[in-house]
Amino acid sequence: MRDGGPAGSVSAVVDASAGADLPGSDVYGVPTRGSLAGDADFVEAVRQLSWAGEGKPGTEPPVERRHVVFASDVPGGRWALVAARRTVPPPLVDDPELEDDLDALGDVTLAWFAGPPGATPEQLRLSGVPRTTDGDRPAALSDATTGALVVVAAPTAVTARVVDRDDTALAELPLVDGVAVRSAPEGTAAVEVLAADGTVLASVQPLDSADGNG
C-alpha cells in the first residue's frame, strides 16, 4: 500500500549502523532518531519484531534488511518505525511496462509499531499493515486519542507545515534532524515538509494509530 492509502498505526524502527553516506534526501537510511535512539538493546529488539499482525501471518523482510528509523517516547505512548529496503528480482522477460509497475510500488517498506508509555519492545504492537513508499518521502503518524503527531523526514528538512482538508495551514512545526514529535492541531489532514528556503519537498497524509491493530 502506498502513502495515502488506508490509515495504519504507529511505530518505526531503524538500524543505527546504517548509511552515513546516503544522500541528504534519504529518509529511511540515516541512523535511528528519537529519544530512544541511544538504547542499542531496545533498538535491536524493535528491529527483530514480527511484521505480521496477531493472527495475520504474512511475508516479512529478513531482519538483516530492516532499519530502525525512529524510536521514541511520545505523548501518551511509545512509538517506533521500522523500514526495509525492497528488493525485487529482475523480470523473467524483457518487459518495460512490468518494470515501471514494480518501480511504482516504491523502494522502502515501512512498519509502524505502538505501545503504552514506557513499553518494552515486546509490548509494542504492529499498527495497521506494512506499506511501501519512496525513500525520499516522509512518514507521519497521529493519534486521535492523545493528539500526538510524529513526522519523520529527511534530515535536511527543517519545517513541517500542518494543513487541513482545504490546504489551509494550521501550524508550522520545527524539525530537528528531520523529526517532529508534537501535538497535532485539530483538523490535521496532511503534512508538508519544507526545506530551509521554504520549498515544499513532499507532502504526506498522517496515518492514524486509532485504525491500527494494537
PDB file of C-alpha atoms in Angstrom:
ATOM      1  CA  MET A   1       0.000   0.000   0.000  1.00  0.00           C
ATOM      2  CA  ARG A   2       1.317   3.470  -0.827  1.00  0.00           C
ATOM      3  CA  ASP A   3       1.147   6.516   1.404  1.00  0.00           C
ATOM      4  CA  GLY A   4      -2.311   7.991   1.210  1.00  0.00           C
ATOM      5  CA  GLY A   5      -3.990   4.570   1.374  1.00  0.00           C
ATOM      6  CA  PRO A   6      -5.991   3.344   4.354  1.00  0.00           C
ATOM      7  CA  ALA A   7      -4.560   4.721   7.569  1.00  0.00           C
ATOM      8  CA  GLY A   8      -2.338   2.437   9.589  1.00  0.00           C
ATOM      9  CA  SER A   9      -0.759   2.713  13.018  1.00  0.00           C
ATOM     10  CA  VAL A  10       2.442   3.936  14.503  1.00  0.00           C
ATOM     11  CA  SER A  11       5.930   2.735  15.277  1.00  0.00           C
ATOM     12  CA  ALA A  12       9.186   2.961  13.493  1.00  0.00           C
ATOM     13  CA  VAL A  13      12.377   1.043  13.712  1.00  0.00           C
ATOM     14  CA  VAL A  14      15.783   1.677  12.134  1.00  0.00           C
ATOM     15  CA  ASP A  15      19.253   0.163  12.494  1.00  0.00           C
ATOM     16  CA  ALA A  16      21.643   2.746  13.906  1.00  0.00           C
ATOM     17  CA  SER A  17      24.542   1.288  11.926  1.00  0.00           C
ATOM     18  CA  ALA A  18      23.000   2.116   8.561  1.00  0.00           C
ATOM     19  CA  GLY A  19      24.106   4.501   5.951  1.00  0.00           C
ATOM     20  CA  ALA A  20      26.091   7.545   6.945  1.00  0.00           C
ATOM     21  CA  ASP A  21      26.912   8.268   3.292  1.00  0.00           C
ATOM     22  CA  LEU A  22      23.349   8.240   1.957  1.00  0.00           C
ATOM     23  CA  PRO A  23      22.112  11.363   0.148  1.00  0.00           C
ATOM     24  CA  GLY A  24      20.522  14.182   2.138  1.00  0.00           C
ATOM     25  CA  SER A  25      17.087  13.384   0.712  1.00  0.00           C
ATOM     26  CA  ASP A  26      17.090   9.876   2.198  1.00  0.00           C
ATOM     27  CA  VAL A  27      14.537   9.468   4.985  1.00  0.00           C
ATOM     28  CA  TYR A  28      14.955   5.840   5.994  1.00  0.00           C
ATOM     29  CA  GLY A  29      18.676   5.079   5.750  1.00  0.00           C
ATOM     30  CA  VAL A  30      20.156   7.505   8.259  1.00  0.00           C
ATOM     31  CA  PRO A  31      20.886   6.449  11.869  1.00  0.00           C
ATOM     32  CA  THR A  32      17.973   5.915  14.242  1.00  0.00           C
ATOM     33  CA  ARG A  33      16.331   9.091  15.504  1.00  0.00           C
ATOM     34  CA  GLY A  34      14.159   9.715  18.554  1.00  0.00           C
ATOM     35  CA  SER A  35      14.600   9.758  22.329  1.00  0.00           C
ATOM     36  CA  LEU A  36      15.349   6.001  22.433  1.00  0.00           C
ATOM     37  CA  ALA A  37      17.898   6.026  19.607  1.00  0.00           C
ATOM     38  CA  GLY A  38      20.765   5.649  22.091  1.00  0.00           C
ATOM     39  CA  ASP A  39      19.321   2.499  23.671  1.00  0.00           C
ATOM     40  CA  ALA A  40      21.035  -0.079  21.463  1.00  0.00           C
ATOM     41  CA  ASP A  41      19.310  -3.066  23.091  1.00  0.00           C
ATOM     42  CA  PHE A  42      15.867  -1.510  22.644  1.00  0.00           C
ATOM     43  CA  VAL A  43      16.531  -0.587  19.024  1.00  0.00           C
ATOM     44  CA  GLU A  44      17.831  -4.052  18.173  1.00  0.00           C
ATOM     45  CA  ALA A  45      14.829  -5.726  19.825  1.00  0.00           C
ATOM     46  CA  VAL A  46      12.484  -3.488  17.824  1.00  0.00           C
ATOM     47  CA  ARG A  47      14.325  -4.364  14.619  1.00  0.00           C
ATOM     48  CA  GLN A  48      13.514  -8.021  15.234  1.00  0.00           C
ATOM     49  CA  LEU A  49       9.792  -7.584  15.975  1.00  0.00           C
ATOM     50  CA  SER A  50       7.385  -9.530  13.793  1.00  0.00           C
ATOM     51  CA  TRP A  51       5.781  -7.614  10.926  1.00  0.00           C
ATOM     52  CA  ALA A  52       2.809  -9.972  10.922  1.00  0.00           C
ATOM     53  CA  GLY A  53      -0.175  -8.813  12.951  1.00  0.00           C
ATOM     54  CA  GLU A  54      -1.621 -11.119  15.587  1.00  0.00           C
ATOM     55  CA  GLY A  55      -3.435 -13.919  13.785  1.00  0.00           C
ATOM     56  CA  LYS A  56      -2.428 -12.413  10.432  1.00  0.00           C
ATOM     57  CA  PRO A  57       0.576 -14.280   9.028  1.00  0.00           C
ATOM     58  CA  GLY A  58       2.358 -12.630   6.152  1.00  0.00           C
ATOM     59  CA  THR A  59       5.644 -12.241   4.346  1.00  0.00           C
ATOM     60  CA  GLU A  60       8.258 -10.364   6.346  1.00  0.00           C
ATOM     61  CA  PRO A  61      11.529  -8.842   5.153  1.00  0.00           C
ATOM     62  CA  PRO A  62      14.668 -10.512   6.536  1.00  0.00           C
ATOM     63  CA  VAL A  63      15.847  -8.932   9.790  1.00  0.00           C
ATOM     64  CA  GLU A  64      19.194  -8.056   8.225  1.00  0.00           C
ATOM     65  CA  ARG A  65      17.417  -5.755   5.730  1.00  0.00           C
ATOM     66  CA  ARG A  66      15.477  -3.861   8.398  1.00  0.00           C
ATOM     67  CA  HIS A  67      16.439  -0.450   9.675  1.00  0.00           C
ATOM     68  CA  VAL A  68      15.007   1.255  12.765  1.00  0.00           C
ATOM     69  CA  VAL A  69      14.301   4.786  11.581  1.00  0.00           C
ATOM     70  CA  PHE A  70      12.651   6.202  14.691  1.00  0.00           C
ATOM     71  CA  ALA A  71      12.103   5.039  18.276  1.00  0.00           C
ATOM     72  CA  SER A  72      10.833   7.409  20.913  1.00  0.00           C
ATOM     73  CA  ASP A  73       8.551   8.225  23.772  1.00  0.00           C
ATOM     74  CA  VAL A  74       5.657  10.358  22.547  1.00  0.00           C
ATOM     75  CA  PRO A  75       2.726  11.964  24.353  1.00  0.00           C
ATOM     76  CA  GLY A  76       0.677   9.081  25.720  1.00  0.00           C
ATOM     77  CA  GLY A  77       2.831   6.256  24.380  1.00  0.00           C
ATOM     78  CA  ARG A  78       5.988   4.864  22.852  1.00  0.00           C
ATOM     79  CA  TRP A  79       6.327   4.512  19.063  1.00  0.00           C
ATOM     80  CA  ALA A  80       8.795   3.035  16.612  1.00  0.00           C
ATOM     81  CA  LEU A  81       9.133   2.965  12.822  1.00  0.00           C
ATOM     82  CA  VAL A  82      10.959   0.164  11.012  1.00  0.00           C
ATOM     83  CA  ALA A  83      11.964   0.293   7.351  1.00  0.00           C
ATOM     84  CA  ALA A  84      13.238  -2.332   4.939  1.00  0.00           C
ATOM     85  CA  ARG A  85      14.686  -1.658   1.521  1.00  0.00           C
ATOM     86  CA  ARG A  86      12.569  -3.503  -1.005  1.00  0.00           C
ATOM     87  CA  THR A  87      14.426  -5.833  -3.355  1.00  0.00           C
ATOM     88  CA  VAL A  88      12.666  -7.058  -6.476  1.00  0.00           C
ATOM     89  CA  PRO A  89      14.244  -9.709  -8.709  1.00  0.00           C
ATOM     90  CA  PRO A  90      14.585  -8.682 -12.351  1.00  0.00           C
ATOM     91  CA  PRO A  91      11.648  -9.691 -14.563  1.00  0.00           C
ATOM     92  CA  LEU A  92      11.971 -13.061 -16.243  1.00  0.00           C
ATOM     93  CA  VAL A  93      11.173 -11.391 -19.553  1.00  0.00           C
ATOM     94  CA  ASP A  94      12.148  -8.069 -21.077  1.00  0.00           C
ATOM     95  CA  ASP A  95       9.012  -6.117 -20.153  1.00  0.00           C
ATOM     96  CA  PRO A  96       9.471  -2.329 -19.662  1.00  0.00           C
ATOM     97  CA  GLU A  97       5.820  -1.942 -18.612  1.00  0.00           C
ATOM     98  CA  LEU A  98       6.277  -4.526 -15.851  1.00  0.00           C
ATOM     99  CA  GLU A  99       9.439  -2.766 -14.689  1.00  0.00           C
ATOM    100  CA  ASP A 100       7.529   0.533 -14.500  1.00  0.00           C
ATOM    101  CA  ASP A 101       4.809  -1.162 -12.426  1.00  0.00           C
ATOM    102  CA  LEU A 102       7.416  -2.522  -9.999  1.00  0.00           C
ATOM    103  CA  ASP A 103       9.118   0.871  -9.700  1.00  0.00           C
ATOM    104  CA  ALA A 104       5.752   2.479  -8.907  1.00  0.00           C
ATOM    105  CA  LEU A 105       5.442   0.339  -5.784  1.00  0.00           C
ATOM    106  CA  GLY A 106       8.177   2.315  -4.013  1.00  0.00           C
ATOM    107  CA  ASP A 107      11.552   1.172  -2.770  1.00  0.00           C
ATOM    108  CA  VAL A 108      11.022   1.058   1.010  1.00  0.00           C
ATOM    109  CA  THR A 109       8.533  -0.931   3.088  1.00  0.00           C
ATOM    110  CA  LEU A 110       7.517   0.564   6.449  1.00  0.00           C
ATOM    111  CA  ALA A 111       6.088  -0.981   9.596  1.00  0.00           C
ATOM    112  CA  TRP A 112       4.751   1.183  12.433  1.00  0.00           C
ATOM    113  CA  PHE A 113       4.622  -0.098  15.998  1.00  0.00           C
ATOM    114  CA  ALA A 114       2.968   1.455  19.035  1.00  0.00           C
ATOM    115  CA  GLY A 115       2.683   0.762  22.731  1.00  0.00           C
ATOM    116  CA  PRO A 116       1.789   2.376  26.058  1.00  0.00           C
ATOM    117  CA  PRO A 117       4.104   4.769  27.901  1.00  0.00           C
ATOM    118  CA  GLY A 118       7.341   3.010  28.857  1.00  0.00           C
ATOM    119  CA  ALA A 119       6.532  -0.056  26.720  1.00  0.00           C
ATOM    120  CA  THR A 120       9.172  -2.716  26.237  1.00  0.00           C
ATOM    121  CA  PRO A 121       9.813  -3.855  22.653  1.00  0.00           C
ATOM    122  CA  GLU A 122       7.677  -6.930  23.359  1.00  0.00           C
ATOM    123  CA  GLN A 123       4.756  -4.684  24.314  1.00  0.00           C
ATOM    124  CA  LEU A 124       4.813  -2.808  21.014  1.00  0.00           C
ATOM    125  CA  ARG A 125       2.194  -3.922  18.525  1.00  0.00           C
ATOM    126  CA  LEU A 126       2.111  -3.608  14.764  1.00  0.00           C
ATOM    127  CA  SER A 127      -0.284  -0.851  13.870  1.00  0.00           C
ATOM    128  CA  GLY A 128      -2.082  -1.261  10.577  1.00  0.00           C
ATOM    129  CA  VAL A 129      -0.191  -3.135   7.881  1.00  0.00           C
ATOM    130  CA  PRO A 130       3.285  -2.597   6.385  1.00  0.00           C
ATOM    131  CA  ARG A 131       3.202  -0.352   3.333  1.00  0.00           C
ATOM    132  CA  THR A 132       5.619   0.761   0.653  1.00  0.00           C
ATOM    133  CA  THR A 133       6.806   4.252  -0.162  1.00  0.00           C
ATOM    134  CA  ASP A 134       9.705   6.040  -1.828  1.00  0.00           C
ATOM    135  CA  GLY A 135      12.927   6.546   0.102  1.00  0.00           C
ATOM    136  CA  ASP A 136      12.719  10.340  -0.106  1.00  0.00           C
ATOM    137  CA  ARG A 137       9.116  10.617   1.092  1.00  0.00           C
ATOM    138  CA  PRO A 138       8.367  11.446   4.751  1.00  0.00           C
ATOM    139  CA  ALA A 139       6.198   9.404   7.092  1.00  0.00           C
ATOM    140  CA  ALA A 140       3.800  10.722   9.718  1.00  0.00           C
ATOM    141  CA  LEU A 141       1.640   9.195  12.411  1.00  0.00           C
ATOM    142  CA  SER A 142      -1.063  10.747  14.560  1.00  0.00           C
ATOM    143  CA  ASP A 143      -3.117   9.520  17.476  1.00  0.00           C
ATOM    144  CA  ALA A 144      -6.703  10.725  17.680  1.00  0.00           C
ATOM    145  CA  THR A 145      -6.890   9.913  21.393  1.00  0.00           C
ATOM    146  CA  THR A 146      -3.763  11.663  22.686  1.00  0.00           C
ATOM    147  CA  GLY A 147      -3.405  14.176  19.878  1.00  0.00           C
ATOM    148  CA  ALA A 148       0.219  13.169  19.327  1.00  0.00           C
ATOM    149  CA  LEU A 149       1.815  13.677  15.918  1.00  0.00           C
ATOM    150  CA  VAL A 150       5.163  12.347  14.701  1.00  0.00           C
ATOM    151  CA  VAL A 151       6.737  13.447  11.425  1.00  0.00           C
ATOM    152  CA  VAL A 152       9.835  11.658  10.117  1.00  0.00           C
ATOM    153  CA  ALA A 153      11.531  13.334   7.150  1.00  0.00           C
ATOM    154  CA  ALA A 154      14.972  13.679   5.619  1.00  0.00           C
ATOM    155  CA  PRO A 155      17.481  15.316   7.986  1.00  0.00           C
ATOM    156  CA  THR A 156      17.785  18.252   5.578  1.00  0.00           C
ATOM    157  CA  ALA A 157      14.106  19.186   6.027  1.00  0.00           C
ATOM    158  CA  VAL A 158      13.602  21.962   8.580  1.00  0.00           C
ATOM    159  CA  THR A 159       9.834  22.543   8.869  1.00  0.00           C
ATOM    160  CA  ALA A 160       6.648  20.505   8.853  1.00  0.00           C
ATOM    161  CA  ARG A 161       3.598  22.527   7.798  1.00  0.00           C
ATOM    162  CA  VAL A 162       0.347  21.006   9.021  1.00  0.00           C
ATOM    163  CA  VAL A 163      -2.652  21.708   6.768  1.00  0.00           C
ATOM    164  CA  ASP A 164      -6.365  20.915   6.847  1.00  0.00           C
ATOM    165  CA  ARG A 165      -8.513  19.409   4.079  1.00  0.00           C
ATOM    166  CA  ASP A 166      -8.745  22.813   2.364  1.00  0.00           C
ATOM    167  CA  ASP A 167      -4.930  23.125   2.361  1.00  0.00           C
ATOM    168  CA  THR A 168      -5.147  25.900   4.947  1.00  0.00           C
ATOM    169  CA  ALA A 169      -2.043  25.986   7.134  1.00  0.00           C
ATOM    170  CA  LEU A 170      -2.792  25.136  10.765  1.00  0.00           C
ATOM    171  CA  ALA A 171       0.735  25.195  12.194  1.00  0.00           C
ATOM    172  CA  GLU A 172       4.400  25.082  11.283  1.00  0.00           C
ATOM    173  CA  LEU A 173       6.463  22.664  13.361  1.00  0.00           C
ATOM    174  CA  PRO A 174      10.258  22.838  13.520  1.00  0.00           C
ATOM    175  CA  LEU A 175      12.012  19.627  12.506  1.00  0.00           C
ATOM    176  CA  VAL A 176      15.086  18.621  14.488  1.00  0.00           C
ATOM    177  CA  ASP A 177      17.248  16.249  12.457  1.00  0.00           C
ATOM    178  CA  GLY A 178      14.188  15.809  10.248  1.00  0.00           C
ATOM    179  CA  VAL A 179      11.870  14.774  13.098  1.00  0.00           C
ATOM    180  CA  ALA A 180       8.999  16.447  14.962  1.00  0.00           C
ATOM    181  CA  VAL A 181       7.104  14.996  17.942  1.00  0.00           C
ATOM    182  CA  ARG A 182       4.273  17.372  18.743  1.00  0.00           C
ATOM    183  CA  SER A 183       0.548  17.710  19.320  1.00  0.00           C
ATOM    184  CA  ALA A 184      -1.491  17.619  16.114  1.00  0.00           C
ATOM    185  CA  PRO A 185      -3.717  20.675  15.541  1.00  0.00           C
ATOM    186  CA  GLU A 186      -7.395  19.806  15.278  1.00  0.00           C
ATOM    187  CA  GLY A 187      -8.355  19.274  11.663  1.00  0.00           C
ATOM    188  CA  THR A 188      -4.954  17.982  10.546  1.00  0.00           C
ATOM    189  CA  ALA A 189      -5.274  16.332   7.127  1.00  0.00           C
ATOM    190  CA  ALA A 190      -1.752  16.422   5.708  1.00  0.00           C
ATOM    191  CA  VAL A 191       1.801  17.457   6.492  1.00  0.00           C
ATOM    192  CA  GLU A 192       4.034  19.326   4.045  1.00  0.00           C
ATOM    193  CA  VAL A 193       7.782  19.014   4.624  1.00  0.00           C
ATOM    194  CA  LEU A 194       9.786  22.134   3.778  1.00  0.00           C
ATOM    195  CA  ALA A 195      13.442  22.863   3.033  1.00  0.00           C
ATOM    196  CA  ALA A 196      15.268  25.816   4.584  1.00  0.00           C
ATOM    197  CA  ASP A 197      14.315  28.077   1.628  1.00  0.00           C
ATOM    198  CA  GLY A 198      10.609  27.260   2.048  1.00  0.00           C
ATOM    199  CA  THR A 199      10.437  24.813  -0.845  1.00  0.00           C
ATOM    200  CA  VAL A 200       7.889  22.053  -0.271  1.00  0.00           C
ATOM    201  CA  LEU A 201       9.862  18.813  -0.555  1.00  0.00           C
ATOM    202  CA  ALA A 202       6.954  16.410  -0.114  1.00  0.00           C
ATOM    203  CA  SER A 203       3.507  16.000   1.392  1.00  0.00           C
ATOM    204  CA  VAL A 204       2.158  13.071   3.371  1.00  0.00           C
ATOM    205  CA  GLN A 205      -1.145  12.141   4.997  1.00  0.00           C
ATOM    206  CA  PRO A 206      -0.551  11.055   8.609  1.00  0.00           C
ATOM    207  CA  LEU A 207      -1.515   7.519   9.481  1.00  0.00           C
ATOM    208  CA  ASP A 208      -3.970   7.236  12.342  1.00  0.00           C
ATOM    209  CA  SER A 209      -2.920   4.928  15.132  1.00  0.00           C
ATOM    210  CA  ALA A 210      -6.572   4.520  16.129  1.00  0.00           C
ATOM    211  CA  ASP A 211      -7.048   2.462  12.956  1.00  0.00           C
ATOM    212  CA  GLY A 212      -4.313   0.021  13.884  1.00  0.00           C
ATOM    213  CA  ASN A 213      -4.427  -3.457  15.379  1.00  0.00           C
ATOM    214  CA  GLY A 214      -2.768  -2.764  18.662  1.00  0.00           C
TER     215      GLY A 214
END
